[in-house]
């Protein structure tokens, strides 16, 4: 299953389908065959998730935990419709902010399966055959993510200028203390303070990357999404123009980037957490985890977790 790559602001499964995993890639001229498609050997379920991105609509959620419960419920209903593949091994795949989402989904499914085995699951719920989890360049530890930025932007790649680097290193110790306090005492006030200081590296003077693309440090952009990530524009236009063939209601609009979804998750400081806290139990219960890091991706190039 391909879900939520790479963050809350984007319709990630279609992005994955359009650029890497699916049977075709959407280019400026339309869909083109993908020679490296996963669908040669696997069934792929691409989910617009969380609600509000892609073609998805309905009740919205604003935390990784609630989004995971929603995904678990979706999978139960999906396998009712397709019982012939219920026993197939289920592999969860996501990236970037999916380091939060997908890890929560895996944990929720794993705990759900234990309740089902004890006869304590929800009425009608069935075992979900979760086999493994794949997470690409994930955001999974807010502390390490914040700690990494000055090192990466000032030492490894020299993206920030001297003024930015001096400011970042001057703020860093106090910021790390706030994040640790939020982990130890997760009150709303502590989480807000941690979130605001940790996000300073994305906005204001520290948000200026001088034309470098976060998703690929070898690329430069010129102000617009079209110039930075043109594939998102091609994807949105093509899917929006082919709703009828896809069975999408005319009233539903395809949303590649959703500021509403982003703000919903920001409002509760969802990223102020360590999602890798679920790894030990998942591994102990036999769930395999592949965690991939791409050095060309700014946002998560530092190994921001405990494993």
Short mmCIF file of C-alpha atoms in Angstrom, two decimals:
data_model
loop_
_atom_site.label_atom_id
_atom_site.label_comp_id
_atom_site.label_asym_id
_atom_site.label_seq_id
_atom_site.Cartn_x
_atom_site.Cartn_y
_atom_site.Cartn_z
CA UNK A 1 0.00 0.00 0.00
CA UNK A 2 1.34 3.41 -0.96
CA UNK A 3 0.23 6.12 1.43
CA UNK A 4 0.98 9.79 2.05
CA UNK A 5 4.24 10.68 0.36
CA UNK A 6 5.76 13.01 1.40
CA UNK A 7 3.79 15.31 3.79
CA UNK A 8 0.45 16.57 5.01
CA UNK A 9 0.30 19.20 2.31
CA UNK A 10 0.28 16.84 -0.63
CA UNK A 11 -1.76 14.08 -2.20
CA UNK A 12 1.07 11.66 -1.76
CA UNK A 13 -0.12 8.35 -3.19
CA UNK A 14 -0.80 9.82 -6.59
CA UNK A 15 2.60 11.51 -6.39
CA UNK A 16 4.20 8.13 -5.77
CA UNK A 17 2.13 6.54 -8.51
CA UNK A 18 2.96 9.34 -10.91
CA UNK A 19 6.70 9.46 -10.30
CA UNK A 20 8.05 6.17 -8.97
CA UNK A 21 5.90 3.20 -7.96
CA UNK A 22 2.91 2.91 -10.26
CA UNK A 23 2.44 1.51 -13.76
CA UNK A 24 2.87 4.92 -15.38
CA UNK A 25 4.50 8.28 -14.77
CA UNK A 26 2.71 11.53 -15.47
CA UNK A 27 4.85 13.79 -17.64
CA UNK A 28 4.09 17.10 -19.34
CA UNK A 29 2.56 15.22 -22.27
CA UNK A 30 0.52 12.90 -20.03
CA UNK A 31 0.99 9.39 -18.57
CA UNK A 32 4.02 7.44 -19.79
CA UNK A 33 4.93 3.78 -19.05
CA UNK A 34 7.04 3.27 -15.94
CA UNK A 35 9.76 0.65 -16.57
CA UNK A 36 10.30 0.26 -12.83
CA UNK A 37 6.67 -0.15 -11.78
CA UNK A 38 5.98 -2.09 -8.62
CA UNK A 39 2.71 -3.35 -10.04
CA UNK A 40 4.61 -6.00 -12.03
CA UNK A 41 4.88 -8.06 -8.87
CA UNK A 42 2.51 -6.54 -6.36
CA UNK A 43 -1.01 -5.21 -5.93
CA UNK A 44 -0.78 -1.50 -5.06
CA UNK A 45 -3.42 0.39 -3.10
CA UNK A 46 -2.83 4.15 -3.44
CA UNK A 47 -4.72 6.06 -0.77
CA UNK A 48 -5.40 9.81 -0.77
CA UNK A 49 -4.65 10.38 2.88
CA UNK A 50 -5.33 12.14 5.17
CA UNK A 51 -8.78 13.30 4.09
CA UNK A 52 -8.53 16.58 2.24
CA UNK A 53 -5.77 15.77 -0.23
CA UNK A 54 -6.11 14.29 -3.71
CA UNK A 55 -9.72 13.33 -4.45
CA UNK A 56 -10.50 12.43 -0.83
CA UNK A 57 -13.35 14.08 1.04
CA UNK A 58 -15.23 13.54 4.29
CA UNK A 59 -14.54 14.11 7.97
CA UNK A 60 -11.08 15.56 8.50
CA UNK A 61 -8.54 14.57 11.17
CA UNK A 62 -5.62 16.52 12.57
CA UNK A 63 -3.28 14.05 14.28
CA UNK A 64 -1.20 11.12 13.10
CA UNK A 65 -2.94 8.95 15.68
CA UNK A 66 -6.47 9.73 14.47
CA UNK A 67 -5.36 9.44 10.83
CA UNK A 68 -3.99 5.96 11.59
CA UNK A 69 -7.28 4.86 13.12
CA UNK A 70 -9.06 6.14 10.03
CA UNK A 71 -6.69 4.18 7.78
CA UNK A 72 -7.18 1.00 9.79
CA UNK A 73 -10.94 1.39 9.43
CA UNK A 74 -10.54 1.95 5.68
CA UNK A 75 -8.51 -1.24 5.29
CA UNK A 76 -11.15 -3.26 7.13
CA UNK A 77 -13.79 -2.03 4.69
CA UNK A 78 -11.49 -2.45 1.70
CA UNK A 79 -10.89 -6.13 2.41
CA UNK A 80 -14.61 -6.72 2.82
CA UNK A 81 -14.95 -5.59 -0.81
CA UNK A 82 -11.89 -7.56 -1.92
CA UNK A 83 -11.78 -10.71 0.24
CA UNK A 84 -9.69 -12.52 -2.39
CA UNK A 85 -6.58 -10.55 -1.35
CA UNK A 86 -7.28 -10.30 2.39
CA UNK A 87 -4.67 -12.95 3.19
CA UNK A 88 -1.98 -11.35 1.04
CA UNK A 89 0.89 -9.76 2.93
CA UNK A 90 0.32 -6.06 3.57
CA UNK A 91 3.28 -3.69 3.16
CA UNK A 92 2.89 -0.05 4.21
CA UNK A 93 4.92 2.50 2.28
CA UNK A 94 5.31 6.23 2.87
CA UNK A 95 7.86 8.98 3.09
CA UNK A 96 8.77 12.34 4.59
CA UNK A 97 5.88 13.23 6.93
CA UNK A 98 4.81 9.66 6.28
CA UNK A 99 7.47 8.87 8.86
CA UNK A 100 4.81 10.02 11.32
CA UNK A 101 1.71 8.72 9.53
CA UNK A 102 2.85 5.30 8.39
CA UNK A 103 4.53 4.40 11.67
CA UNK A 104 1.32 5.24 13.51
CA UNK A 105 -0.67 3.16 11.00
CA UNK A 106 1.61 0.17 11.52
CA UNK A 107 1.33 0.49 15.31
CA UNK A 108 -2.47 0.82 15.14
CA UNK A 109 -2.82 -2.25 12.89
CA UNK A 110 -0.46 -4.28 15.06
CA UNK A 111 -2.36 -3.46 18.25
CA UNK A 112 -5.67 -4.06 16.48
CA UNK A 113 -4.50 -7.53 15.43
CA UNK A 114 -3.67 -8.40 19.03
CA UNK A 115 -7.18 -7.45 20.15
CA UNK A 116 -8.72 -9.49 17.33
CA UNK A 117 -6.61 -12.51 18.36
CA UNK A 118 -7.95 -12.18 21.92
CA UNK A 119 -11.52 -11.86 20.71
CA UNK A 120 -11.65 -8.24 21.89
CA UNK A 121 -11.63 -6.45 18.53
CA UNK A 122 -14.47 -4.37 17.21
CA UNK A 123 -17.50 -6.36 16.01
CA UNK A 124 -16.79 -7.74 12.57
CA UNK A 125 -13.13 -6.69 12.56
CA UNK A 126 -10.65 -9.08 10.98
CA UNK A 127 -6.91 -9.63 11.23
CA UNK A 128 -4.92 -7.41 8.83
CA UNK A 129 -1.91 -9.30 7.50
CA UNK A 130 0.71 -6.60 8.09
CA UNK A 131 4.12 -7.92 7.04
CA UNK A 132 6.44 -4.91 6.78
CA UNK A 133 6.83 -1.15 6.64
CA UNK A 134 8.86 0.95 4.18
CA UNK A 135 9.63 4.56 5.12
CA UNK A 136 11.63 6.81 2.79
CA UNK A 137 13.59 9.87 4.03
CA UNK A 138 11.17 10.17 6.95
CA UNK A 139 10.47 12.89 9.45
CA UNK A 140 10.15 10.76 12.56
CA UNK A 141 11.91 12.58 15.41
CA UNK A 142 11.31 16.30 15.85
CA UNK A 143 14.31 16.70 18.13
CA UNK A 144 16.80 15.17 15.69
CA UNK A 145 15.15 16.95 12.77
CA UNK A 146 15.72 20.30 14.50
CA UNK A 147 19.25 19.41 15.63
CA UNK A 148 20.21 18.42 12.10
CA UNK A 149 19.28 21.60 10.26
CA UNK A 150 22.26 23.82 11.17
CA UNK A 151 24.70 20.97 10.56
CA UNK A 152 23.25 20.25 7.14
CA UNK A 153 22.61 23.81 6.02
CA UNK A 154 25.82 25.33 7.37
CA UNK A 155 28.46 22.56 7.37
CA UNK A 156 27.51 19.77 5.01
CA UNK A 157 26.05 21.81 2.17
CA UNK A 158 26.58 25.51 2.93
CA UNK A 159 23.04 26.52 2.01
CA UNK A 160 22.57 29.19 4.68
CA UNK A 161 24.80 32.27 4.71
CA UNK A 162 26.94 33.33 7.69
CA UNK A 163 24.20 35.48 9.20
CA UNK A 164 21.70 32.63 9.04
CA UNK A 165 24.14 30.11 10.49
CA UNK A 166 25.06 32.35 13.43
CA UNK A 167 21.38 32.88 14.19
CA UNK A 168 20.56 29.17 13.92
CA UNK A 169 23.36 28.02 16.21
CA UNK A 170 22.59 30.76 18.73
CA UNK A 171 18.95 29.63 18.97
CA UNK A 172 19.58 25.90 18.90
CA UNK A 173 20.38 25.05 22.59
CA UNK A 174 17.29 26.77 23.97
CA UNK A 175 15.16 25.22 21.24
CA UNK A 176 16.37 21.69 22.01
CA UNK A 177 15.54 22.26 25.67
CA UNK A 178 12.00 23.28 24.73
CA UNK A 179 11.55 20.19 22.59
CA UNK A 180 12.82 17.89 25.33
CA UNK A 181 10.44 19.53 27.80
CA UNK A 182 7.58 18.94 25.36
CA UNK A 183 8.53 15.26 25.16
CA UNK A 184 8.77 14.95 28.96
CA UNK A 185 5.73 17.09 29.76
CA UNK A 186 3.49 17.18 26.65
CA UNK A 187 1.20 20.03 27.65
CA UNK A 188 -0.26 22.21 24.92
CA UNK A 189 1.92 25.13 26.01
CA UNK A 190 5.12 23.07 25.95
CA UNK A 191 4.29 21.50 22.59
CA UNK A 192 3.49 24.90 21.10
CA UNK A 193 6.78 26.37 22.30
CA UNK A 194 8.70 23.38 20.91
CA UNK A 195 6.85 23.50 17.61
CA UNK A 196 7.45 27.20 17.10
CA UNK A 197 11.18 27.09 17.83
CA UNK A 198 11.72 23.92 15.81
CA UNK A 199 9.94 25.40 12.80
CA UNK A 200 12.02 28.60 12.81
CA UNK A 201 14.34 26.87 10.37
CA UNK A 202 11.54 26.76 7.80
CA UNK A 203 10.32 30.36 7.91
CA UNK A 204 11.57 33.92 8.08
CA UNK A 205 15.26 34.57 7.62
CA UNK A 206 16.07 30.85 8.10
CA UNK A 207 13.47 29.83 5.56
CA UNK A 208 15.53 31.33 2.73
CA UNK A 209 17.44 28.50 1.03
CA UNK A 210 18.72 30.83 -1.69
CA UNK A 211 17.08 28.91 -4.51
CA UNK A 212 17.99 25.39 -3.40
CA UNK A 213 15.27 22.74 -3.68
CA UNK A 214 14.66 20.85 -0.43
CA UNK A 215 13.67 17.68 -2.28
CA UNK A 216 16.92 17.57 -4.29
CA UNK A 217 19.92 19.64 -3.25
CA UNK A 218 21.35 19.50 -6.77
CA UNK A 219 18.41 21.46 -8.18
CA UNK A 220 17.55 25.14 -8.15
CA UNK A 221 14.14 26.74 -8.45
CA UNK A 222 12.76 30.11 -9.46
CA UNK A 223 9.95 31.07 -7.10
CA UNK A 224 7.05 28.97 -8.43
CA UNK A 225 5.87 25.42 -7.83
CA UNK A 226 5.81 24.94 -11.61
CA UNK A 227 9.56 25.60 -11.79
CA UNK A 228 10.40 23.78 -8.57
CA UNK A 229 8.36 20.57 -8.91
CA UNK A 230 6.62 20.65 -12.30
CA UNK A 231 5.44 17.07 -11.91
CA UNK A 232 2.93 18.15 -9.27
CA UNK A 233 1.33 20.55 -11.74
CA UNK A 234 1.22 17.98 -14.56
CA UNK A 235 -0.27 15.46 -12.15
CA UNK A 236 -2.96 17.79 -10.86
CA UNK A 237 -4.01 18.96 -14.33
CA UNK A 238 -4.18 15.45 -15.78
CA UNK A 239 -6.15 13.93 -12.90
CA UNK A 240 -8.53 16.86 -12.72
CA UNK A 241 -9.22 16.58 -16.47
CA UNK A 242 -9.89 12.83 -16.31
CA UNK A 243 -12.26 12.62 -13.34
CA UNK A 244 -15.04 11.01 -15.37
CA UNK A 245 -12.85 8.11 -16.51
CA UNK A 246 -11.67 7.62 -12.93
CA UNK A 247 -15.20 7.53 -11.54
CA UNK A 248 -14.73 10.67 -9.46
CA UNK A 249 -17.86 12.78 -8.78
CA UNK A 250 -17.88 16.04 -10.81
CA UNK A 251 -18.15 18.11 -7.62
CA UNK A 252 -14.85 16.79 -6.23
CA UNK A 253 -11.72 18.80 -7.06
CA UNK A 254 -8.27 17.24 -7.08
CA UNK A 255 -6.00 18.91 -4.50
CA UNK A 256 -2.27 18.36 -4.82
CA UNK A 257 -1.28 20.76 -2.03
CA UNK A 258 -3.69 21.40 0.82
CA UNK A 259 -2.91 24.27 3.16
CA UNK A 260 -6.05 23.33 5.10
CA UNK A 261 -4.74 19.86 5.93
CA UNK A 262 -1.35 21.31 6.80
CA UNK A 263 -2.84 23.91 9.15
CA UNK A 264 -5.04 21.28 10.82
CA UNK A 265 -2.00 19.22 11.78
CA UNK A 266 0.05 22.28 12.72
CA UNK A 267 -2.73 23.48 15.02
CA UNK A 268 -2.13 20.56 17.38
CA UNK A 269 1.68 20.49 16.92
CA UNK A 270 1.49 16.95 15.57
CA UNK A 271 5.13 16.74 14.51
CA UNK A 272 6.39 17.32 18.06
CA UNK A 273 6.89 13.63 18.75
CA UNK A 274 9.16 10.63 18.15
CA UNK A 275 7.24 8.18 15.98
CA UNK A 276 10.11 5.67 16.08
CA UNK A 277 9.00 4.89 19.63
CA UNK A 278 6.79 2.26 17.98
CA UNK A 279 9.69 0.50 16.27
CA UNK A 280 10.81 -1.83 19.12
CA UNK A 281 7.37 -3.38 19.60
CA UNK A 282 6.76 -3.71 15.86
CA UNK A 283 10.10 -5.47 15.40
CA UNK A 284 9.51 -7.67 18.43
CA UNK A 285 6.16 -8.72 16.95
CA UNK A 286 7.81 -9.71 13.67
CA UNK A 287 6.97 -6.65 11.56
CA UNK A 288 9.93 -5.85 9.30
CA UNK A 289 10.95 -2.20 8.84
CA UNK A 290 12.95 -0.73 5.97
CA UNK A 291 13.99 2.85 6.63
CA UNK A 292 15.58 4.58 3.64
CA UNK A 293 17.44 7.88 3.72
CA UNK A 294 18.31 9.93 0.68
CA UNK A 295 21.11 12.41 1.18
CA UNK A 296 19.83 14.57 -1.67
CA UNK A 297 16.64 15.29 0.28
CA UNK A 298 17.19 18.24 2.58
CA UNK A 299 14.22 17.79 4.82
CA UNK A 300 15.23 14.44 6.29
CA UNK A 301 18.80 13.77 5.21
CA UNK A 302 19.96 13.54 8.80
CA UNK A 303 19.14 10.17 10.39
CA UNK A 304 16.48 11.67 12.63
CA UNK A 305 15.57 8.76 14.86
CA UNK A 306 16.89 6.31 17.38
CA UNK A 307 17.24 3.32 15.09
#
